[in-house]
Short mmCIF file of N, CA and C and ligand atoms in Angstrom, two decimals:
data_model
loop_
_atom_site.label_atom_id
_atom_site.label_comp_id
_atom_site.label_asym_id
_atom_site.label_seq_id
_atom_site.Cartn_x
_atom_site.Cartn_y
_atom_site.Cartn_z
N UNK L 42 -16.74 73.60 25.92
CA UNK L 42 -15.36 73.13 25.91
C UNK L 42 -15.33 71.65 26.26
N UNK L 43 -14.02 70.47 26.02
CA UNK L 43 -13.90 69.10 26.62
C UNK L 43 -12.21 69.18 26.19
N UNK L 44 -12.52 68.58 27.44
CA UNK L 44 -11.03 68.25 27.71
C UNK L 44 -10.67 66.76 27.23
N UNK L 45 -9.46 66.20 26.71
CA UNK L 45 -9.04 65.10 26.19
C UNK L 45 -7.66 64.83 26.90
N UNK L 46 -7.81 63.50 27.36
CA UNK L 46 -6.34 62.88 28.04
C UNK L 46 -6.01 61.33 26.85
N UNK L 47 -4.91 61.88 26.82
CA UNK L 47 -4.63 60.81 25.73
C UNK L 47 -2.69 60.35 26.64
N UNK L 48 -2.41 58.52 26.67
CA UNK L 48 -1.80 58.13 27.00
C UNK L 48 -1.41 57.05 26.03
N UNK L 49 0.16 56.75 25.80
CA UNK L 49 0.96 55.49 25.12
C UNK L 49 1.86 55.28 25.61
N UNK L 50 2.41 54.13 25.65
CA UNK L 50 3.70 53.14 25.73
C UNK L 50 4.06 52.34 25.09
N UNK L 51 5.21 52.22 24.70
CA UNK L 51 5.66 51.67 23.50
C UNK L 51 6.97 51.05 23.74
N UNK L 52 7.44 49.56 24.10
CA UNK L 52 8.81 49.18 24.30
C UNK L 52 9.53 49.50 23.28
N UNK L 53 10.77 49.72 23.69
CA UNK L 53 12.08 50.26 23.20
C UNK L 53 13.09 48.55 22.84
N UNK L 54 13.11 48.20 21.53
CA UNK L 54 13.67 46.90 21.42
C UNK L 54 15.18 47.52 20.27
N UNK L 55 16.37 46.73 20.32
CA UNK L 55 16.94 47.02 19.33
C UNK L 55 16.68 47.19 18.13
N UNK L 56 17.17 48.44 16.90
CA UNK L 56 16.53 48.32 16.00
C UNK L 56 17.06 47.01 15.02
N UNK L 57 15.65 46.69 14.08
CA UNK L 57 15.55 45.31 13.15
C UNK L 57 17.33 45.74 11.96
N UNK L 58 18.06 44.79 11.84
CA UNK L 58 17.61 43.41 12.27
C UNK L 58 17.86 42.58 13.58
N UNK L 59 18.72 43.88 14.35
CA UNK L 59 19.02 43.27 15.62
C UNK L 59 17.76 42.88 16.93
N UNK L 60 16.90 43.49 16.45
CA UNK L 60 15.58 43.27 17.47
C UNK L 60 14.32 43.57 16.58
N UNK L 61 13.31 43.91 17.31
CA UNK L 61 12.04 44.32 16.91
C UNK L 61 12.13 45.58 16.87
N UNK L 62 12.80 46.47 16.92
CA UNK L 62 11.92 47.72 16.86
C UNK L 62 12.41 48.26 15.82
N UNK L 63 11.66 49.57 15.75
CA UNK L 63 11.75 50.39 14.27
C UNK L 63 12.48 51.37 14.60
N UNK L 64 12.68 51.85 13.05
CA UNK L 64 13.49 52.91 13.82
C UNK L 64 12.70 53.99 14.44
N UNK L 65 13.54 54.80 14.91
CA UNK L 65 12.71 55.67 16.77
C UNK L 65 12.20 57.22 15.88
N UNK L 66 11.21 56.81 16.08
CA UNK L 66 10.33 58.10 15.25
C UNK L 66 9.19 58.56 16.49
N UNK L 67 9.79 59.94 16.60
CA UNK L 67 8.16 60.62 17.86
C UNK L 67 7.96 62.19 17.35
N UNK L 68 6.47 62.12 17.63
CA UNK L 68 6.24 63.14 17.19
C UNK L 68 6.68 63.35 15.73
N UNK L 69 6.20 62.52 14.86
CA UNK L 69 6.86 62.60 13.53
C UNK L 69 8.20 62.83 13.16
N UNK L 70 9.29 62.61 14.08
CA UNK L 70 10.42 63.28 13.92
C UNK L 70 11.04 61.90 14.10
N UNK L 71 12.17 62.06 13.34
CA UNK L 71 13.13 60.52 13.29
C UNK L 71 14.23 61.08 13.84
N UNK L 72 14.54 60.19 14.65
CA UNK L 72 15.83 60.38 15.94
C UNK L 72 16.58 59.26 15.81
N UNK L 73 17.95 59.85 15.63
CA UNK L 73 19.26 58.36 15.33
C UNK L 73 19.46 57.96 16.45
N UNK L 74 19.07 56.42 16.58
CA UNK L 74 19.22 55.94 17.99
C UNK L 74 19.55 54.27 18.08
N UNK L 75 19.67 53.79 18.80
CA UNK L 75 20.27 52.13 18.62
C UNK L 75 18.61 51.58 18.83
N UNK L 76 18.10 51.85 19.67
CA UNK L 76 16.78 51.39 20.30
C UNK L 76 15.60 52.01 19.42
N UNK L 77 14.57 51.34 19.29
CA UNK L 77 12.96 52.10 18.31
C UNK L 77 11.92 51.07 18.91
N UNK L 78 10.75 51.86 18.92
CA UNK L 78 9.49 51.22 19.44
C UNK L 78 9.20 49.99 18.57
N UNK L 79 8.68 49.19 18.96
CA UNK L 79 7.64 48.04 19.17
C UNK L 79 6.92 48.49 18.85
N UNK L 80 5.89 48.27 17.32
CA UNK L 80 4.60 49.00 17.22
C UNK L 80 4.44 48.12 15.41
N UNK L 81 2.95 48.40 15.34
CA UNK L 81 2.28 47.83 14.14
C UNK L 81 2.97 48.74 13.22
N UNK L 82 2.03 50.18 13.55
CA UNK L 82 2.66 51.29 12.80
C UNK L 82 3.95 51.52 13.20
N UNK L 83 4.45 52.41 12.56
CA UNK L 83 5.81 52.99 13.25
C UNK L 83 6.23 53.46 14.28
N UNK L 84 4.92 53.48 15.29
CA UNK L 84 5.39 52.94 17.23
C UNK L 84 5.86 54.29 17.55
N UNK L 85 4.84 55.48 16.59
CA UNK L 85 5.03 56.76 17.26
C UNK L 85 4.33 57.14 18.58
N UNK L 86 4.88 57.35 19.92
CA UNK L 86 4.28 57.11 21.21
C UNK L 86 3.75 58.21 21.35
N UNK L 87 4.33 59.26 20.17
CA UNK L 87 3.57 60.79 21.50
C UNK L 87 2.61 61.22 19.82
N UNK L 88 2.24 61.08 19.20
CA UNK L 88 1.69 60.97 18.31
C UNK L 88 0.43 60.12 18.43
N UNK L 89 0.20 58.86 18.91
CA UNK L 89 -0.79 57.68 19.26
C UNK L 89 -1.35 58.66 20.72
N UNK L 90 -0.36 58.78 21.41
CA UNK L 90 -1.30 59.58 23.13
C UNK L 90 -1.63 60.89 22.32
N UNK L 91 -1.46 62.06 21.44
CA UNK L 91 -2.19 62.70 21.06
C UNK L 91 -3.67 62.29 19.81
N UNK L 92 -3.57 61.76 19.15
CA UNK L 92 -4.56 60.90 18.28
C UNK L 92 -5.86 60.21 19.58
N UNK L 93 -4.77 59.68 20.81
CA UNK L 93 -6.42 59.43 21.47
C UNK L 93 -6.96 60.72 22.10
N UNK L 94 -5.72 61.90 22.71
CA UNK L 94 -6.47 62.40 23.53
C UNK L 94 -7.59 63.12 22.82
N UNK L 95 -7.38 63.66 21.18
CA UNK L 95 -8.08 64.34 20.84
C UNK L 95 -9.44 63.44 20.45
N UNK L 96 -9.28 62.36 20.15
CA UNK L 96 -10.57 61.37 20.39
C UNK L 96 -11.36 61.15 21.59
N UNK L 97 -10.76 61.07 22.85
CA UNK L 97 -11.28 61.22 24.04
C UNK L 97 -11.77 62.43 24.51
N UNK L 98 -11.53 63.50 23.82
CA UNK L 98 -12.25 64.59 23.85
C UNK L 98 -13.61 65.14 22.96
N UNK L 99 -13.58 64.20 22.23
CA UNK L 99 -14.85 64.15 21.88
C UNK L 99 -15.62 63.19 21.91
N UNK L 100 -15.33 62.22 22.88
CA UNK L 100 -16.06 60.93 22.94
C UNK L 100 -16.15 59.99 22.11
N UNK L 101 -14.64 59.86 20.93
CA UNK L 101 -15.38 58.73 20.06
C UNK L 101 -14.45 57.50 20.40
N UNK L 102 -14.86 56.36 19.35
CA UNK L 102 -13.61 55.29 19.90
C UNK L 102 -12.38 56.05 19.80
N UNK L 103 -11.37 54.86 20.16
CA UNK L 103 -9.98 55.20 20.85
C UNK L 103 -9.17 55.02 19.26
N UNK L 104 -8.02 54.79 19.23
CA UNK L 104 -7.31 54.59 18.04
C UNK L 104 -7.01 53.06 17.67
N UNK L 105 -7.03 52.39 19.05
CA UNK L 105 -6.96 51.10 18.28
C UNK L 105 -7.89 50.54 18.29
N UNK L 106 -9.24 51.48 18.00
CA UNK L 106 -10.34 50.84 17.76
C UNK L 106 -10.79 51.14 16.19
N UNK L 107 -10.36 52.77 15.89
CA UNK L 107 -10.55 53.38 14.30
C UNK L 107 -8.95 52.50 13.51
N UNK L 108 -8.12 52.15 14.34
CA UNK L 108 -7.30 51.58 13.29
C UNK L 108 -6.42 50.46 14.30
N UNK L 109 -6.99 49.36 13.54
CA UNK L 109 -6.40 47.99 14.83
C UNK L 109 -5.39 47.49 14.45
N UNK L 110 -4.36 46.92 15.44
CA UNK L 110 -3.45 46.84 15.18
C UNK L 110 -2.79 45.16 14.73
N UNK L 111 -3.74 44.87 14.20
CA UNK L 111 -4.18 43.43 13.16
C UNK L 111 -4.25 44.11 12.24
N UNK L 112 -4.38 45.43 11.33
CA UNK L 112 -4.54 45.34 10.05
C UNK L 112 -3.75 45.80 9.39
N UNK L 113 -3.51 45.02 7.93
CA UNK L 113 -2.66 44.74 7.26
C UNK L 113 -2.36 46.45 6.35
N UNK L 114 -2.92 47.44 6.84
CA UNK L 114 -3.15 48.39 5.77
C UNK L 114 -2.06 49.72 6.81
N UNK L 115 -2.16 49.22 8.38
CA UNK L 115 -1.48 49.95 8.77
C UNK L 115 -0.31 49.67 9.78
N UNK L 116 -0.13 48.36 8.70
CA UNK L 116 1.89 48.03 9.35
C UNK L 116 2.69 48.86 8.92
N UNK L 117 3.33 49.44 9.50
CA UNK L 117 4.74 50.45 9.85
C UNK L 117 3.99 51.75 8.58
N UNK L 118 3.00 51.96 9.01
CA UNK L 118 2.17 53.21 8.38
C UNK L 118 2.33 54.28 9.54
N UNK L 119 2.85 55.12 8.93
CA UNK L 119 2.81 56.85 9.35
C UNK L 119 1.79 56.94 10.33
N UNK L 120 2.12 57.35 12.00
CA UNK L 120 1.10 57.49 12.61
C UNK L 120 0.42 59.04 12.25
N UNK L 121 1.23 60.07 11.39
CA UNK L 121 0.34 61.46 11.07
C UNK L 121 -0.99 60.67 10.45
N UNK L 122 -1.08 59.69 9.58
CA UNK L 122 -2.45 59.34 9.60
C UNK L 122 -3.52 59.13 10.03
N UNK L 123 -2.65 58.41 11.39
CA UNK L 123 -3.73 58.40 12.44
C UNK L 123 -4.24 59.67 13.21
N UNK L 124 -3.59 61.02 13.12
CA UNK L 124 -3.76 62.01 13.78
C UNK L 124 -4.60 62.96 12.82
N UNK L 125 -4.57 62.88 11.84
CA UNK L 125 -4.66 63.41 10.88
C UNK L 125 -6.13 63.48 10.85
N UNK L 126 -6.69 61.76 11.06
CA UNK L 126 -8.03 61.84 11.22
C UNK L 126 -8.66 61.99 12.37
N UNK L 127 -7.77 62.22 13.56
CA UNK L 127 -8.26 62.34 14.84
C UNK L 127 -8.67 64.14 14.41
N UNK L 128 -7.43 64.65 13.62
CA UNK L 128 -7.91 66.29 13.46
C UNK L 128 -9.37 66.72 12.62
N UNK L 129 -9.58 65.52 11.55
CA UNK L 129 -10.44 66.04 11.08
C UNK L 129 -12.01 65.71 11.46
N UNK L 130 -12.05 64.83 12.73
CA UNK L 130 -13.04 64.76 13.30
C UNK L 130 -13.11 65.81 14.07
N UNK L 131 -11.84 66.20 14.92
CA UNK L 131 -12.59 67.39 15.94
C UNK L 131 -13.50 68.41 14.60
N UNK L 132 -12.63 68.71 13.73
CA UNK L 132 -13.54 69.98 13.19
C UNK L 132 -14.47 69.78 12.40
N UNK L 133 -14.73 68.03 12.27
CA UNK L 133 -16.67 67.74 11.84
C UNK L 133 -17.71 67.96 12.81
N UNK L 134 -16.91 67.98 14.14
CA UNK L 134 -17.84 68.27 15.56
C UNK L 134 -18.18 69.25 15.53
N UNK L 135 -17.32 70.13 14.94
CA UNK L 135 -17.11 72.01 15.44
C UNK L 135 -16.39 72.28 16.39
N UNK L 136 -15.54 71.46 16.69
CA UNK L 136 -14.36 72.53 17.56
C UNK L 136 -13.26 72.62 16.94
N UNK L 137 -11.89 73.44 17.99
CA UNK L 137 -11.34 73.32 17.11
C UNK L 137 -10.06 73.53 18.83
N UNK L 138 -8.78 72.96 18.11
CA UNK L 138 -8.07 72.95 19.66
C UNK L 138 -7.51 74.05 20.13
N UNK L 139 -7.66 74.38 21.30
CA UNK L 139 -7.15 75.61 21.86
C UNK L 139 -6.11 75.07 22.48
N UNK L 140 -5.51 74.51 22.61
CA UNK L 140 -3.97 74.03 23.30
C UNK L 140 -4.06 72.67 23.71
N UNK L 141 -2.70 71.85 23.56
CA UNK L 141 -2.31 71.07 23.89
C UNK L 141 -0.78 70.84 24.87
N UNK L 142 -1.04 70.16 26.01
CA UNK L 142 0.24 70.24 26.17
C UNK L 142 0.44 68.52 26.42
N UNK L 143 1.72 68.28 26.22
CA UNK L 143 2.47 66.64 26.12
C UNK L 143 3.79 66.66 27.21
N UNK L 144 3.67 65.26 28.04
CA UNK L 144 5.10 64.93 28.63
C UNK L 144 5.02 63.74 27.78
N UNK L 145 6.59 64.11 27.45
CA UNK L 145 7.28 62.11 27.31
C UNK L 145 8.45 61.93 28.35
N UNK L 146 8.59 60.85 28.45
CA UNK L 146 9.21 59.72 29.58
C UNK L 146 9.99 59.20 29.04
N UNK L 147 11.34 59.56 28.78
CA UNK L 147 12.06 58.39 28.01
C UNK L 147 13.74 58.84 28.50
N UNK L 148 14.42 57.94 28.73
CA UNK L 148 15.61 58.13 29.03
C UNK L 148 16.39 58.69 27.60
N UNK L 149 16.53 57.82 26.61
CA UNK L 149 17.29 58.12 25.40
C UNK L 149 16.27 57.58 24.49
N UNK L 150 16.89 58.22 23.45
CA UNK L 150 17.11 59.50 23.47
C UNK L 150 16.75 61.12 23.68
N UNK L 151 17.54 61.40 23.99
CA UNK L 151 17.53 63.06 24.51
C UNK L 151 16.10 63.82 23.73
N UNK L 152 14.92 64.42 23.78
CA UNK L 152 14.30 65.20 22.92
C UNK L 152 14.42 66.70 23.47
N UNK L 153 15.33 66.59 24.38
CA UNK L 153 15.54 68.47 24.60
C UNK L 153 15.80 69.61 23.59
N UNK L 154 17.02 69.21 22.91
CA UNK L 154 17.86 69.43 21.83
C UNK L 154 16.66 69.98 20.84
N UNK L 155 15.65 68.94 20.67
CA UNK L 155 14.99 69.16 19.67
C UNK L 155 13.90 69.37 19.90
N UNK L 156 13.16 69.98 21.07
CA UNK L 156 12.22 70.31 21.62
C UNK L 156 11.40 71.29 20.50
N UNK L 157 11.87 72.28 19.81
CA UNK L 157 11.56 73.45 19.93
C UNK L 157 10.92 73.09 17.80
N UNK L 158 11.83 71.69 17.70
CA UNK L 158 11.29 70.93 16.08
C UNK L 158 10.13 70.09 16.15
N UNK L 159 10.14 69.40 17.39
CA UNK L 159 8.79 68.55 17.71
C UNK L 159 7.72 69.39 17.89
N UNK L 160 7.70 70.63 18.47
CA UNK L 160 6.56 71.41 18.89
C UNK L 160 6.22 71.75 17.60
N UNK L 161 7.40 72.46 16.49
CA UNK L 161 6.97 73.20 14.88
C UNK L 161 5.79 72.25 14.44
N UNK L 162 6.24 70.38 14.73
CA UNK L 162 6.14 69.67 13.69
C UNK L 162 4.42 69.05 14.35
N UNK L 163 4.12 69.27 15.89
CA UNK L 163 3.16 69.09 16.11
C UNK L 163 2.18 70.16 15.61
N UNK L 164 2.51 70.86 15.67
CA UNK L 164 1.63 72.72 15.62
C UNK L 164 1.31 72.50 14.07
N UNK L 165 2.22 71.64 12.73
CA UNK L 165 1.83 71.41 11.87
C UNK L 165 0.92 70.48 11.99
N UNK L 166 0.96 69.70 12.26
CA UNK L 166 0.09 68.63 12.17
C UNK L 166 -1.45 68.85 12.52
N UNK L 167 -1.49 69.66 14.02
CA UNK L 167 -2.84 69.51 14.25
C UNK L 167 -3.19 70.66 13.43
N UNK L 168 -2.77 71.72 12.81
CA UNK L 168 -2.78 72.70 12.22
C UNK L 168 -3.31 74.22 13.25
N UNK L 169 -2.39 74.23 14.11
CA UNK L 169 -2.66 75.23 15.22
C UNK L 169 -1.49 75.80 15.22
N UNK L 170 -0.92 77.07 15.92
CA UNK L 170 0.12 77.64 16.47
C UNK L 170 0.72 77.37 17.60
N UNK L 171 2.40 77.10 16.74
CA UNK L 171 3.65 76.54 17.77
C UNK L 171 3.14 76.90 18.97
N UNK L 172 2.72 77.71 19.39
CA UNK L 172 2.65 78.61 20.94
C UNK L 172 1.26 77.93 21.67
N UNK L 173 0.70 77.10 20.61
CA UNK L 173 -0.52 76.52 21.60
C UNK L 173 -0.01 74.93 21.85
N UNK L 174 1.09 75.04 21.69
CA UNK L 174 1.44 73.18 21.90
C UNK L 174 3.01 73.20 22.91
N UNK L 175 2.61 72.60 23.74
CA UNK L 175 3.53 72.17 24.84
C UNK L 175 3.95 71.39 25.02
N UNK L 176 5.60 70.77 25.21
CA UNK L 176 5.63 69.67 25.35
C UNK L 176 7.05 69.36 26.46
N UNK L 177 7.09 68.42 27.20
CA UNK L 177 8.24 68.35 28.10
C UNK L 177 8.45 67.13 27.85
N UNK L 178 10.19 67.16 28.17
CA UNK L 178 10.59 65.79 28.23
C UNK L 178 11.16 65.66 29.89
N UNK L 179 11.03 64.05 30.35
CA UNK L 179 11.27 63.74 31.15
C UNK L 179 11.58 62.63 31.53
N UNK L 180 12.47 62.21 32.58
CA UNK L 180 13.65 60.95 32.27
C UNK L 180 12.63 59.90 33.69
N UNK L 181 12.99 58.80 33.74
CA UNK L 181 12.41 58.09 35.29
C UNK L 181 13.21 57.57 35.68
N UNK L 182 13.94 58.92 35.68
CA UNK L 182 15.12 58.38 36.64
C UNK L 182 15.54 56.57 37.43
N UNK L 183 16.05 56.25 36.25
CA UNK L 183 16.77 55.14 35.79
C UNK L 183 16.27 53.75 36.85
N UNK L 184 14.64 53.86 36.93
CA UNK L 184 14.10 52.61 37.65
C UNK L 184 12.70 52.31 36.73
N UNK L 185 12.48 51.15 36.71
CA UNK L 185 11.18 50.33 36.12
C UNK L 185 11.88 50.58 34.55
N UNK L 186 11.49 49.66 33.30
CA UNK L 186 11.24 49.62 32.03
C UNK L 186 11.50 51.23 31.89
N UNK L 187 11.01 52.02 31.74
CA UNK L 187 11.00 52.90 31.07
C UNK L 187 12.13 53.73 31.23
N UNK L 188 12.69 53.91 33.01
CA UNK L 188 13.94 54.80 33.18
C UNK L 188 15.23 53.03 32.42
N UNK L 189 14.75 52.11 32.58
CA UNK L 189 16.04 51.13 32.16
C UNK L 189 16.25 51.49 30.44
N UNK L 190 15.57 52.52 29.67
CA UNK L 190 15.68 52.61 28.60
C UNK L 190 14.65 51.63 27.39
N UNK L 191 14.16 50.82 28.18
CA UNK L 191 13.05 50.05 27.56
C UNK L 191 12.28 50.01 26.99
N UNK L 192 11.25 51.03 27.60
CA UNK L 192 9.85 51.83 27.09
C UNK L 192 10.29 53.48 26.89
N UNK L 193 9.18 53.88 26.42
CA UNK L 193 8.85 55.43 25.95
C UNK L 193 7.58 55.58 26.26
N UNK L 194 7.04 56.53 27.55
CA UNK L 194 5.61 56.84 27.94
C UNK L 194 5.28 58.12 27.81
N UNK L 195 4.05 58.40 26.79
CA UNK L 195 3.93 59.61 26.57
C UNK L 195 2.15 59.91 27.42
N UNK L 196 2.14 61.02 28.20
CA UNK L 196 0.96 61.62 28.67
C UNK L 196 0.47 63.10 27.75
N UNK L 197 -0.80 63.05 27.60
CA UNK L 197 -1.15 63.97 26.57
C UNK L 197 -2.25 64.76 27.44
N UNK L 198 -2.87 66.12 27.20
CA UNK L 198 -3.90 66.65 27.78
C UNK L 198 -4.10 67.59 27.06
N UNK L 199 -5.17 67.81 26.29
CA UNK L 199 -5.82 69.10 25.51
C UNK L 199 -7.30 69.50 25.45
N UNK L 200 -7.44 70.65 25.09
CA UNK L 200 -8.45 70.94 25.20
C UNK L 200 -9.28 71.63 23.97
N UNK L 201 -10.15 71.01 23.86
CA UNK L 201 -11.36 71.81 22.74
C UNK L 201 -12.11 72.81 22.93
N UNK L 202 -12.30 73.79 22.13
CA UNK L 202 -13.48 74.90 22.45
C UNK L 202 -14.32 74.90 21.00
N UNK L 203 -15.96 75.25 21.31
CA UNK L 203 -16.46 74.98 20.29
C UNK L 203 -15.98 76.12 19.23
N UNK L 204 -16.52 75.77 17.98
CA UNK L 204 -15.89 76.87 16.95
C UNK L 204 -17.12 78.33 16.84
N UNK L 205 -16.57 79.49 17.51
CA UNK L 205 -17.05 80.44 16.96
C UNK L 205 -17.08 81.11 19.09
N UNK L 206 -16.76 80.41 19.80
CA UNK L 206 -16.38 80.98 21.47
C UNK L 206 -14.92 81.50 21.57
N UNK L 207 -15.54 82.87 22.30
CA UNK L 207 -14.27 83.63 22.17
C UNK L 207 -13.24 83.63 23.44
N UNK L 208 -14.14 82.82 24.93
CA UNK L 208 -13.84 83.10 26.02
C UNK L 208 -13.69 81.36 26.62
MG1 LIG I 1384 0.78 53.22 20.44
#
């Protein structure tokens, strides 16, 4: 088995053309909001902390090392890409994920509401079952950048088992 901790932050700027940010996409899911991340790609925060953790669980580089955020191929590119290949390395290793669970940190917008679409849409992605992916939201309470609505901090933790262990 290896365990993977994967972490992002991503400032929260008005969306373009009033500021820098994009519009507010997590966990592949687009959320109507005044505020969107700061990011090369589309500044998906809990998407980038899952893409490393599952890289950090198998020891390889990090994500902005397989895709830097100087290159021209992945401005405001879909972070499922980046996860996509974080998935298909675990299962060139031979494992395969036995659960993940995720907090995000963000004042607004709300992901309670839609808790239960982010989990469908992760469980698609890594290609596992809704029931092995966890995820909480949680506010910081309205001090530093992130409770002022600023940032979005996502903490990730999952775990691998090799392919063909039953226990
Ligand atoms: Mg990021």
């Amino acid at each position: 088995m290896r365990i993977g901790h994967g972490y992002d932050l991503h400032r929260l700027e008005p969306v373009a053309p009033a500021g820098a940010g994009r519009p507010f996409v997590l966990g592949g899911v687009s959320f109507d909001h005044d505020r969107g991340p700061v990011g090369h790609s589309d500044g998906d925060a809990l998407l980038h902390a899952v893409t490393d953790a599952l890289l950090g669980a198998l020891g390889e580089d990090d994500i902005g090392q397989l895709f830097p955020d100087d290159h021209p191929d992945w401005d405001g590119a879909s972070s499922a890409i980046f996860l996509q290949e974080a998935v298909e390395r675990v299962k060139r290793a031979g494992y395969r994920i036995a659960n993940l669970d995720a907090t995000v940190i963000l004042e607004a917008p709300k992901i309670g509401p839609r808790k239960s679409e982010l989990r469908q849409r992760l469980s698609e992605l890594l290609g596992i079952p809704v029931e092995s992916v966890n995820l909480k939201g949680k506010t910081h309470e309205k001090v530093d950048a992130v409770g002022e609505g600023r940032a979005v901090e996502v903490h990730v933790v999952t775990l691998l088992v090799a392919v063909g262990r039953t226990d």
